[in-house]
GROMACS .gro file of N, CA and C in nm:
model
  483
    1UNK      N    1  13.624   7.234   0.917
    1UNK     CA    2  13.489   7.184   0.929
    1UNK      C    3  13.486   7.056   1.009
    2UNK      N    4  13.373   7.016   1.091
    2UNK     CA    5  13.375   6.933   1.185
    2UNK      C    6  13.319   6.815   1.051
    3UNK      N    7  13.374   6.678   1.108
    3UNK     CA    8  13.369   6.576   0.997
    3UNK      C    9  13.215   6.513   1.060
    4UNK      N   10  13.151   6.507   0.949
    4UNK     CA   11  13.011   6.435   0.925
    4UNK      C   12  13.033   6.267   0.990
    5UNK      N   13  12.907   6.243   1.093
    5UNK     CA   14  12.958   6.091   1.114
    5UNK      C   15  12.965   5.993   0.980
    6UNK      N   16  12.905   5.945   0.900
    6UNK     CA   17  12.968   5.911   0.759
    6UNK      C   18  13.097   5.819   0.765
    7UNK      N   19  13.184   5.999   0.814
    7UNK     CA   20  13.325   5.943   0.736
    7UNK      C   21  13.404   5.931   0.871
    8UNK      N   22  13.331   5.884   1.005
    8UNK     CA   23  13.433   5.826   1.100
    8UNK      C   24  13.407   5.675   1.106
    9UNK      N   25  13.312   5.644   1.028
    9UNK     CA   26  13.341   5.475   1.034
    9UNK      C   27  13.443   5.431   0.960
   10UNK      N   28  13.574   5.312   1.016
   10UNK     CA   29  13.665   5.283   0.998
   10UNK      C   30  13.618   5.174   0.888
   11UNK      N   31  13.640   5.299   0.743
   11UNK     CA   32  13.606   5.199   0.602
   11UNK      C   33  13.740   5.073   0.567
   12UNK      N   34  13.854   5.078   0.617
   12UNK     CA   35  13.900   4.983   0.629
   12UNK      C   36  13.915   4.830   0.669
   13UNK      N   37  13.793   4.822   0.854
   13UNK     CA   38  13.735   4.739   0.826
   13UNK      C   39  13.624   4.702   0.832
   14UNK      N   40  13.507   4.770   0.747
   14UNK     CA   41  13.432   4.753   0.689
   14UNK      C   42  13.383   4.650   0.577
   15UNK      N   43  13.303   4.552   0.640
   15UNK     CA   44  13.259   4.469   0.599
   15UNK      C   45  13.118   4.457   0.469
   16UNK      N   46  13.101   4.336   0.396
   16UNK     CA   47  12.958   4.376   0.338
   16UNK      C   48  12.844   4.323   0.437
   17UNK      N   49  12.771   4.398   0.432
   17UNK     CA   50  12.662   4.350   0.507
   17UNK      C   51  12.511   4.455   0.497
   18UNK      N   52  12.451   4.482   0.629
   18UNK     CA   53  12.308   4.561   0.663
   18UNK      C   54  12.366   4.660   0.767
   19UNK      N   55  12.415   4.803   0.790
   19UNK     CA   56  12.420   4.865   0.878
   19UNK      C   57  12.324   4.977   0.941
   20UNK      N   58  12.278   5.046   1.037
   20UNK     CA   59  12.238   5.066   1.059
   20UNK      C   60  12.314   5.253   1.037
   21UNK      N   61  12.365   5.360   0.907
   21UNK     CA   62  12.397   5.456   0.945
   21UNK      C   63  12.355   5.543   1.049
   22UNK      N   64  12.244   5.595   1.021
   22UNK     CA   65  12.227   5.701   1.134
   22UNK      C   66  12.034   5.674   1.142
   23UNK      N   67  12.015   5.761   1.277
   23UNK     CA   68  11.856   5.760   1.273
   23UNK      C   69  11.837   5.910   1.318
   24UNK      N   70  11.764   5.963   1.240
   24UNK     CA   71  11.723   6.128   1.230
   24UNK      C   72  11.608   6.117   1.278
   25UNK      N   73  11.535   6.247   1.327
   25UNK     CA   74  11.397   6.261   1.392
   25UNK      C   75  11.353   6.395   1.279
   26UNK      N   76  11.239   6.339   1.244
   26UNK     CA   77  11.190   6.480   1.152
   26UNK      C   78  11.060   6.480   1.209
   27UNK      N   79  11.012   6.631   1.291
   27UNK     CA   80  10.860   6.570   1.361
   27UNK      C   81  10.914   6.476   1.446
   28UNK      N   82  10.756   6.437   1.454
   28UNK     CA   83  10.778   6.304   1.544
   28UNK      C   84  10.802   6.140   1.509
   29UNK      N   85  10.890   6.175   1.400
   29UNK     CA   86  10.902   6.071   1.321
   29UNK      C   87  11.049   6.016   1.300
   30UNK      N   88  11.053   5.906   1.314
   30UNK     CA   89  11.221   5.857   1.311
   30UNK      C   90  11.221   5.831   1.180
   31UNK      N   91  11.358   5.844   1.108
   31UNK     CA   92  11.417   5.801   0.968
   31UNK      C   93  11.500   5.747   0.998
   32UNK      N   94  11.522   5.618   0.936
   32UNK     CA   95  11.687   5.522   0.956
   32UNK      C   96  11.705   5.475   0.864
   33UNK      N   97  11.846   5.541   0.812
   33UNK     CA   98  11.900   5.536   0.709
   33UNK      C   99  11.992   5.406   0.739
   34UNK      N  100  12.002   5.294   0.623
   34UNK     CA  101  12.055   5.220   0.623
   34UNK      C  102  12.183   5.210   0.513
   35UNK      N  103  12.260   5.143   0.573
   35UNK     CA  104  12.414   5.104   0.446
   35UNK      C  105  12.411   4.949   0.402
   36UNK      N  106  12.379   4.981   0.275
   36UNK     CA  107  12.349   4.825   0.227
   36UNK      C  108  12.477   4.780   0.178
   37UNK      N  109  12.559   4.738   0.223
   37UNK     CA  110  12.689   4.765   0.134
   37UNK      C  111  12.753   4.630   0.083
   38UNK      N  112  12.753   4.646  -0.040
   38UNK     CA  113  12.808   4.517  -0.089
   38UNK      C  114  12.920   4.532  -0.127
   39UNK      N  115  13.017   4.618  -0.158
   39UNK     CA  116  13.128   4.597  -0.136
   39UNK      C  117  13.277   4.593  -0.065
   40UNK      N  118  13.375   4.549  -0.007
   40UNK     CA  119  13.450   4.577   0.113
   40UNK      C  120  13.504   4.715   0.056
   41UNK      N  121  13.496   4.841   0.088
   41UNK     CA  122  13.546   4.952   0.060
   41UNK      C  123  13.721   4.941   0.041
   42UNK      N  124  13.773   4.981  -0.063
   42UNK     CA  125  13.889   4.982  -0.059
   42UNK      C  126  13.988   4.828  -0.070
   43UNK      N  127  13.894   4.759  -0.057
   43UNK     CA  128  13.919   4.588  -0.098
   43UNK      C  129  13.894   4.564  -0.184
   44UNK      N  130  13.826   4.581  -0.233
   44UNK     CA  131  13.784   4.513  -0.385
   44UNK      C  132  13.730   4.561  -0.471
   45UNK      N  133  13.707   4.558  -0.623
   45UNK     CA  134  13.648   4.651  -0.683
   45UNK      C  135  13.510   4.704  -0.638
   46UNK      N  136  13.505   4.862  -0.672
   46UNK     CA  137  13.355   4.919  -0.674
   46UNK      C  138  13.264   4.835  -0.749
   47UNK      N  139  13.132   4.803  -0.745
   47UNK     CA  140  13.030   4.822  -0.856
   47UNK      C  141  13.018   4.891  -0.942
   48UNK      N  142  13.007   4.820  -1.083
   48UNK     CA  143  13.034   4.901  -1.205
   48UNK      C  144  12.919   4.978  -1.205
   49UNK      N  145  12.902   5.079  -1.262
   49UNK     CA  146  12.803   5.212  -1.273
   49UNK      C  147  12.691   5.154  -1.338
   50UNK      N  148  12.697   5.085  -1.436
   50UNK     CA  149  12.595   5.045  -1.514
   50UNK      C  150  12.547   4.978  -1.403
   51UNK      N  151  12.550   4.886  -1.353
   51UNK     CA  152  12.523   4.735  -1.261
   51UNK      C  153  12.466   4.821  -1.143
   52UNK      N  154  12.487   4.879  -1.128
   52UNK     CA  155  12.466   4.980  -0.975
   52UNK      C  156  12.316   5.070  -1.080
   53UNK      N  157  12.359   5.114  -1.134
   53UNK     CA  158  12.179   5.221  -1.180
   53UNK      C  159  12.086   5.100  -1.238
   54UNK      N  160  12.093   4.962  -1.271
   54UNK     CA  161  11.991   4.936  -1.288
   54UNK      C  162  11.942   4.840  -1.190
   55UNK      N  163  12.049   4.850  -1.051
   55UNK     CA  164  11.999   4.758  -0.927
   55UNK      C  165  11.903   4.890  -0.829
   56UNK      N  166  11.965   5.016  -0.850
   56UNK     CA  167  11.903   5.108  -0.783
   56UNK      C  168  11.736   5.081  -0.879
   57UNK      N  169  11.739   5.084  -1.009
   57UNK     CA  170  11.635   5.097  -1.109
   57UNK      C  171  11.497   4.964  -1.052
   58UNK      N  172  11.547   4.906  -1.025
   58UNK     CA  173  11.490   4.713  -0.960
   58UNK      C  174  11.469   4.719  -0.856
   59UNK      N  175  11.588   4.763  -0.748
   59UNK     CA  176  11.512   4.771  -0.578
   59UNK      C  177  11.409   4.904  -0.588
   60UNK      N  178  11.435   5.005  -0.639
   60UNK     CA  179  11.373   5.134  -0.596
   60UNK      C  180  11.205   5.099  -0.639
   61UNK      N  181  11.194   5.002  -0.748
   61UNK     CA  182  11.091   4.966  -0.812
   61UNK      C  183  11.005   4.858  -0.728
   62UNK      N  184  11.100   4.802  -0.664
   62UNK     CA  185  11.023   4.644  -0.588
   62UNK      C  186  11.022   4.669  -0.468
   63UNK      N  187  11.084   4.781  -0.406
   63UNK     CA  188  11.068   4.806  -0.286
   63UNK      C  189  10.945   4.906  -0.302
   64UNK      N  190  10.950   5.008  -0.359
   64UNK     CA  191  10.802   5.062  -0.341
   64UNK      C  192  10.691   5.012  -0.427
   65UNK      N  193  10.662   4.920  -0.404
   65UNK     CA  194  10.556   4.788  -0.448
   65UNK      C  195  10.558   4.700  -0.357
   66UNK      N  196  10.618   4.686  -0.254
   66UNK     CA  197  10.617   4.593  -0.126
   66UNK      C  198  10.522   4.593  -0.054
   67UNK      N  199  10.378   4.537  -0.031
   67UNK     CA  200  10.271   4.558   0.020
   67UNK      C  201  10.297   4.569   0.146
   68UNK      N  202  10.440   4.522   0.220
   68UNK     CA  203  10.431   4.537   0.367
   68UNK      C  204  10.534   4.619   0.382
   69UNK      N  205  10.607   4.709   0.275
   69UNK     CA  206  10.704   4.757   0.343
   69UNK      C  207  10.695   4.924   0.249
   70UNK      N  208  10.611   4.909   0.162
   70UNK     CA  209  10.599   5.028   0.008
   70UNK      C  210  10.569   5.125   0.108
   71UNK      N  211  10.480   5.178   0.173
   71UNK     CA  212  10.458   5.297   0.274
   71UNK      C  213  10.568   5.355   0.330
   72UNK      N  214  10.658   5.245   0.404
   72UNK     CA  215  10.794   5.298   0.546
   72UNK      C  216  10.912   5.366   0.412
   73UNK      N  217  10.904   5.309   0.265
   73UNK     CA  218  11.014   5.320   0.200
   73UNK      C  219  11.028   5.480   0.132
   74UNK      N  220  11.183   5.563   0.224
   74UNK     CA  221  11.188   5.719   0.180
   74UNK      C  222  11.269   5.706   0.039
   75UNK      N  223  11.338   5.675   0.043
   75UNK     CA  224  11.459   5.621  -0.073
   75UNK      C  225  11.549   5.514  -0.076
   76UNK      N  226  11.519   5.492  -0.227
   76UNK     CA  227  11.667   5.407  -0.229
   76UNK      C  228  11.747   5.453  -0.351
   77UNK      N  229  11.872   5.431  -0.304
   77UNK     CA  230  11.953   5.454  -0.403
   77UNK      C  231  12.127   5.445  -0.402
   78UNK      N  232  12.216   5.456  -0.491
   78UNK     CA  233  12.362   5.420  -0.490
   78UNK      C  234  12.481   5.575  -0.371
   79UNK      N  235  12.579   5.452  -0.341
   79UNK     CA  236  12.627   5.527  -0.293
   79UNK      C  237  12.735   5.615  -0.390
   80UNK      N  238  12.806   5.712  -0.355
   80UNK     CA  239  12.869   5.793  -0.472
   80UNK      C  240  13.025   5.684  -0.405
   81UNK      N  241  13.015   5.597  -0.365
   81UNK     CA  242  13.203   5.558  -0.349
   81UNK      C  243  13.215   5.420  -0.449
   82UNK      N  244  13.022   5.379  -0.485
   82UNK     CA  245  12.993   5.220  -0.588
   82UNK      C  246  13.042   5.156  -0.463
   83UNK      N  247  12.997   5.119  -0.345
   83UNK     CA  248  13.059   5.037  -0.281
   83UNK      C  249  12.893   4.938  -0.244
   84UNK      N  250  12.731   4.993  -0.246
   84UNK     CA  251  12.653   4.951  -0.213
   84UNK      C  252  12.564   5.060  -0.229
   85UNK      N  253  12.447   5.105  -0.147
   85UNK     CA  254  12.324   5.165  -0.192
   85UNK      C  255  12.266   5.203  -0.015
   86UNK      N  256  12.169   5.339  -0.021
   86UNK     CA  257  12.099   5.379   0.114
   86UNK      C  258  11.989   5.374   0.085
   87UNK      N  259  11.934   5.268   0.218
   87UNK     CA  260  11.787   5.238   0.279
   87UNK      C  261  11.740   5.374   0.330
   88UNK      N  262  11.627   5.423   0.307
   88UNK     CA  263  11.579   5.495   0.409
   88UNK      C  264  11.410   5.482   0.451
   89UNK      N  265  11.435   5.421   0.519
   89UNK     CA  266  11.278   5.405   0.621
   89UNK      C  267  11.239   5.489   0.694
   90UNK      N  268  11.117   5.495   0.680
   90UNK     CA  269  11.022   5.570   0.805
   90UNK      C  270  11.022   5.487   0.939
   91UNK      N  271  11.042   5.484   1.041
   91UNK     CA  272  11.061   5.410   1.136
   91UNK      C  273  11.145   5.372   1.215
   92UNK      N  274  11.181   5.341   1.338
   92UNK     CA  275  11.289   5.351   1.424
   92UNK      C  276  11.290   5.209   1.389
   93UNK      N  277  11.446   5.143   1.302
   93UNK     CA  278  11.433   5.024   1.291
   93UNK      C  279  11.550   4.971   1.337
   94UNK      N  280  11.654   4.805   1.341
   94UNK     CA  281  11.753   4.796   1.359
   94UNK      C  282  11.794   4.696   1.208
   95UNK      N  283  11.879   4.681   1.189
   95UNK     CA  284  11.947   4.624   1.034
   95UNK      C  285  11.878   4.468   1.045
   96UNK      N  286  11.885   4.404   1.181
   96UNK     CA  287  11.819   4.223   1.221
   96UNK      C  288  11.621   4.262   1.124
   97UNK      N  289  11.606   4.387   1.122
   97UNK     CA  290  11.468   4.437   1.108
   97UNK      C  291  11.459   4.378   0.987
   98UNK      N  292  11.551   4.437   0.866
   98UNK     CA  293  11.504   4.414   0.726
   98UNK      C  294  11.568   4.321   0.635
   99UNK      N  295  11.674   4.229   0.707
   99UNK     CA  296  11.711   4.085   0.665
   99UNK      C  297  11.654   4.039   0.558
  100UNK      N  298  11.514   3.983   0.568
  100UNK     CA  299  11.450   3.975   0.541
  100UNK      C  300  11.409   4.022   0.370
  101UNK      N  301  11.313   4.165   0.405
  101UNK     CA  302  11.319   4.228   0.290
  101UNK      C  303  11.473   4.280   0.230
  102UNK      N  304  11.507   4.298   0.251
  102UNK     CA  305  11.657   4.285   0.180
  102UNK      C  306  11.710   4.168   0.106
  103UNK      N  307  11.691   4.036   0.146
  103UNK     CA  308  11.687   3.903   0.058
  103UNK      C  309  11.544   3.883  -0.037
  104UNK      N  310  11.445   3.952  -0.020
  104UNK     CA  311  11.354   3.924  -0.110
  104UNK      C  312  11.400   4.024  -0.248
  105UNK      N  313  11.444   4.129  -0.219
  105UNK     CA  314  11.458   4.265  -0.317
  105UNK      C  315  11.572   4.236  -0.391
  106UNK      N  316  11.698   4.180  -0.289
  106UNK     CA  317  11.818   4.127  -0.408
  106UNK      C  318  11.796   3.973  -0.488
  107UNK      N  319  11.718   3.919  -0.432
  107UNK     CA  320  11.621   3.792  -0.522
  107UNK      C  321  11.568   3.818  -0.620
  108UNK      N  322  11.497   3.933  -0.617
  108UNK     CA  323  11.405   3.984  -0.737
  108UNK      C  324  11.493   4.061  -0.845
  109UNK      N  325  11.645   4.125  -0.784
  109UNK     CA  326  11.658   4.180  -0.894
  109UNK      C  327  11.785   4.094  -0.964
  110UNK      N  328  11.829   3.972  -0.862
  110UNK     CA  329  11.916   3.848  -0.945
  110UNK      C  330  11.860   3.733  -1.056
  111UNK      N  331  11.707   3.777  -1.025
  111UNK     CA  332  11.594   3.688  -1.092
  111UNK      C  333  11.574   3.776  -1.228
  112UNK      N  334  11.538   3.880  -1.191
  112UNK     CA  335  11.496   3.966  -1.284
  112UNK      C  336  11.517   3.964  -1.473
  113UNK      N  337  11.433   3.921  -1.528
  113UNK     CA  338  11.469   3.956  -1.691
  113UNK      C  339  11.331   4.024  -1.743
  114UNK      N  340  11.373   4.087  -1.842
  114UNK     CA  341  11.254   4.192  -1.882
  114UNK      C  342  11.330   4.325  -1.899
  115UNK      N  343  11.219   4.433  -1.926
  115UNK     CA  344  11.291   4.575  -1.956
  115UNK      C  345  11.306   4.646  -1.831
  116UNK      N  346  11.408   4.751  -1.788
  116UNK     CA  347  11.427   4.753  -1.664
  116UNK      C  348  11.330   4.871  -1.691
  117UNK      N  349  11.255   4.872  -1.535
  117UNK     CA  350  11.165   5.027  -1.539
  117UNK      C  351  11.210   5.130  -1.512
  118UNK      N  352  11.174   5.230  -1.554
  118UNK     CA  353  11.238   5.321  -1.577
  118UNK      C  354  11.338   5.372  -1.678
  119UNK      N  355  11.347   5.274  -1.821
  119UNK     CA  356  11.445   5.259  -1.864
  119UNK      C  357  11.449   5.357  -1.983
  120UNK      N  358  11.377   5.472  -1.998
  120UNK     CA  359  11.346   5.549  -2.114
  120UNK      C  360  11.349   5.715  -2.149
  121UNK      N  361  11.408   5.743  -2.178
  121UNK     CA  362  11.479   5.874  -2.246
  121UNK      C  363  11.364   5.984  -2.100
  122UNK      N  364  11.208   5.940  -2.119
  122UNK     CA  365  11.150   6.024  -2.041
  122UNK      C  366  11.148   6.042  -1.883
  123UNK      N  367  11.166   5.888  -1.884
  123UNK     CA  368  11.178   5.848  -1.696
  123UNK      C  369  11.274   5.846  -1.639
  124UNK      N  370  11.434   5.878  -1.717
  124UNK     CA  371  11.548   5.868  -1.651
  124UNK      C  372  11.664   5.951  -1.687
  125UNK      N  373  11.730   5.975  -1.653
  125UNK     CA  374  11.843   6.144  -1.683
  125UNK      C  375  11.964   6.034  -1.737
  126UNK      N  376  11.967   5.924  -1.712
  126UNK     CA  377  12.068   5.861  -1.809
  126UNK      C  378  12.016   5.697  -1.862
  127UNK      N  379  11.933   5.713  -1.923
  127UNK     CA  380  11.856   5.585  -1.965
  127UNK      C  381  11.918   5.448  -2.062
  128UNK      N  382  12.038   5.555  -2.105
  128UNK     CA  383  12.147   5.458  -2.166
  128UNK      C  384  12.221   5.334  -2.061
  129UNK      N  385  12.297   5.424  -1.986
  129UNK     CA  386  12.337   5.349  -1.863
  129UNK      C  387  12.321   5.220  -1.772
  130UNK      N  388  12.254   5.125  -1.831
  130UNK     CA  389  12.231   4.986  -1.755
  130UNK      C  390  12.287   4.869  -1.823
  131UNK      N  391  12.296   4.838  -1.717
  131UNK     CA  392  12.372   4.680  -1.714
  131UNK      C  393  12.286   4.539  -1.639
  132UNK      N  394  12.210   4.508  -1.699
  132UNK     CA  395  12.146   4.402  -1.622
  132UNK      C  396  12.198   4.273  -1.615
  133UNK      N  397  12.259   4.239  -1.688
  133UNK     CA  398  12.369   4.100  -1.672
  133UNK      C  399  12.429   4.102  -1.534
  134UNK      N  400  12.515   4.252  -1.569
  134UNK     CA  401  12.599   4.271  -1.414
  134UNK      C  402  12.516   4.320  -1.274
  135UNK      N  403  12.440   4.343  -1.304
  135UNK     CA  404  12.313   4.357  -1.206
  135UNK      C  405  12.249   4.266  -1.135
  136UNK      N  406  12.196   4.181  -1.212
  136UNK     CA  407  12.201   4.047  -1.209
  136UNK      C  408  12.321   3.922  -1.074
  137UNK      N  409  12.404   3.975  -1.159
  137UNK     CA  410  12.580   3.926  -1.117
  137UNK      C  411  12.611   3.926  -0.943
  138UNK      N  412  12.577   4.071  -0.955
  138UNK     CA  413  12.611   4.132  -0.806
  138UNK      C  414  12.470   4.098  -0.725
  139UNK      N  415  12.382   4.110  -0.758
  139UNK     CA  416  12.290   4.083  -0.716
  139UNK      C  417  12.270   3.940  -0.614
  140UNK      N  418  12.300   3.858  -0.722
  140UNK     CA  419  12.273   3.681  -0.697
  140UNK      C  420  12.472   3.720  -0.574
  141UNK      N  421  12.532   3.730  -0.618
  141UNK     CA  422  12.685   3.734  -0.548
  141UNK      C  423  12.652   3.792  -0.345
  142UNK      N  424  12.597   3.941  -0.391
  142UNK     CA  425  12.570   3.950  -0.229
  142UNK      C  426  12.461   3.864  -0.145
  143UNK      N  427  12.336   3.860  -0.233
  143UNK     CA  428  12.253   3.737  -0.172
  143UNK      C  429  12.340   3.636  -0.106
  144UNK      N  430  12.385   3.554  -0.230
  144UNK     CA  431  12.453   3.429  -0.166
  144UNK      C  432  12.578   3.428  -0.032
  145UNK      N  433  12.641   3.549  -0.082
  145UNK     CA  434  12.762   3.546  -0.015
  145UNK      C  435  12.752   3.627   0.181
  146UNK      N  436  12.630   3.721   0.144
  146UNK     CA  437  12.593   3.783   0.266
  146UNK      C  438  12.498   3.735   0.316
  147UNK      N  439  12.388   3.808   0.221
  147UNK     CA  440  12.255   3.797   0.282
  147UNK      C  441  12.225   3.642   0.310
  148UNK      N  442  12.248   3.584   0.258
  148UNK     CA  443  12.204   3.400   0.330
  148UNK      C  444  12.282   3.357   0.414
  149UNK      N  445  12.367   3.411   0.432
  149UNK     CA  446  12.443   3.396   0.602
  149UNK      C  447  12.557   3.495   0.679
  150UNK      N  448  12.440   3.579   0.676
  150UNK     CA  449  12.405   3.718   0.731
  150UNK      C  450  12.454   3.701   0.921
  151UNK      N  451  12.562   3.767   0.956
  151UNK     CA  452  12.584   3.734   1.079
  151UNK      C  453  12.576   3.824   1.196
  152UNK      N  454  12.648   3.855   1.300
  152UNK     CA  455  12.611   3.957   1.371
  152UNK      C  456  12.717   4.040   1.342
  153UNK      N  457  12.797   4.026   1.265
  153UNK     CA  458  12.963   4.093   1.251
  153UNK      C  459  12.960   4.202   1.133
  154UNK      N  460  12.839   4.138   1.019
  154UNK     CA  461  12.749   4.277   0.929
  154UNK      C  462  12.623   4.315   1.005
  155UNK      N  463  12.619   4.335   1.069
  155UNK     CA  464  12.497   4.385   1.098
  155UNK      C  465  12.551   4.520   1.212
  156UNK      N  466  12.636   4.549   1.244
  156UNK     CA  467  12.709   4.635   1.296
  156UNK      C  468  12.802   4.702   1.249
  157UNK      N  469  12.854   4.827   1.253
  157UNK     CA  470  12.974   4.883   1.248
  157UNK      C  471  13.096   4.860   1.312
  158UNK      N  472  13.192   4.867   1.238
  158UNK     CA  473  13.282   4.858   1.332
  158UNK      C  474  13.330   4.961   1.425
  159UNK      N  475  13.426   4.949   1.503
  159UNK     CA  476  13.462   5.071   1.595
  159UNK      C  477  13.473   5.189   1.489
  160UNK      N  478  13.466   5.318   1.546
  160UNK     CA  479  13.483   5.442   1.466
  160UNK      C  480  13.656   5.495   1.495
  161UNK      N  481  13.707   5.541   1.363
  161UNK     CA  482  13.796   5.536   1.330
  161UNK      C  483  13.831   5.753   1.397
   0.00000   0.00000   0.00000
């Protein structure tokens, strides 16, 4: 089988940052899927599962409530390697695009105390599953450590492997 682009980016050195995966045309409409990735793949630990479903539970929630951005937003959600989470916008965008909202959304969910939404036997297939401390944790960690000085070196891929 011919390998999916995905898995020719060289996750070795792969950085955390805003990437730009791929941009699909459905109609006449661009989708650009983004790699939010907060962790160095294969460097350092994954995101714990708990910490990861209730950051998906917080962005998926504050991003579609974004008065300037709730419309463009297709999904969000975790990646299956726990290394970070996929943007998907309506719109032909570039990663310099959502800087921005990307520091407001991991703000909100390093800020965040209260019950997480979605958090209940009816609204979620594993409602047990959260960790908001560590949510929290990682949250405030990539803010500080990426997103506030966010360079041109995440905001790209590296060569393909």
């Amino acid at each position: 089988m011919k390998k999916i682009p995905s898995f020719t980016i060289d996750h070795t050195k792969l950085l955390r940052g805003i990437y730009v995966s791929r941009k699909d045309k459905v109609g006449d409409e661009t989708i650009t899927t983004f790699d939010i990735r907060m962790k160095e793949p294969n460097r350092e630990p994954a995101l714990h599962i708990g910490a990861l479903h209730t950051i998906e539970h917080l962005a998926a929630t504050y991003l579609r409530n974004d008065e300037e951005w709730k419309d463009r937003v297709v999904y969000w959600g975790p990646m299956g390697c726990l290394t970070g989470n996929y943007l998907l916008l309506r719109g032909d965008y570039e990663a310099e695009d959502i800087v921005e909202l990307m520091t407001r959304t991991f703000r909100f969910v390093a800020s965040y105390d209260g019950c997480i939404p979605g958090a209940a036997p009816a609204d979620c297939g594993n409602w047990l599953l959260h960790d908001l401390p560590m949510a929290r944790y990682e949250a405030d960690k990539y803010l500080r450590e990426v997103l506030e000085c966010i360079n041109f070196d995440n905001l790209h891929y590296p060569e393909k492997s």
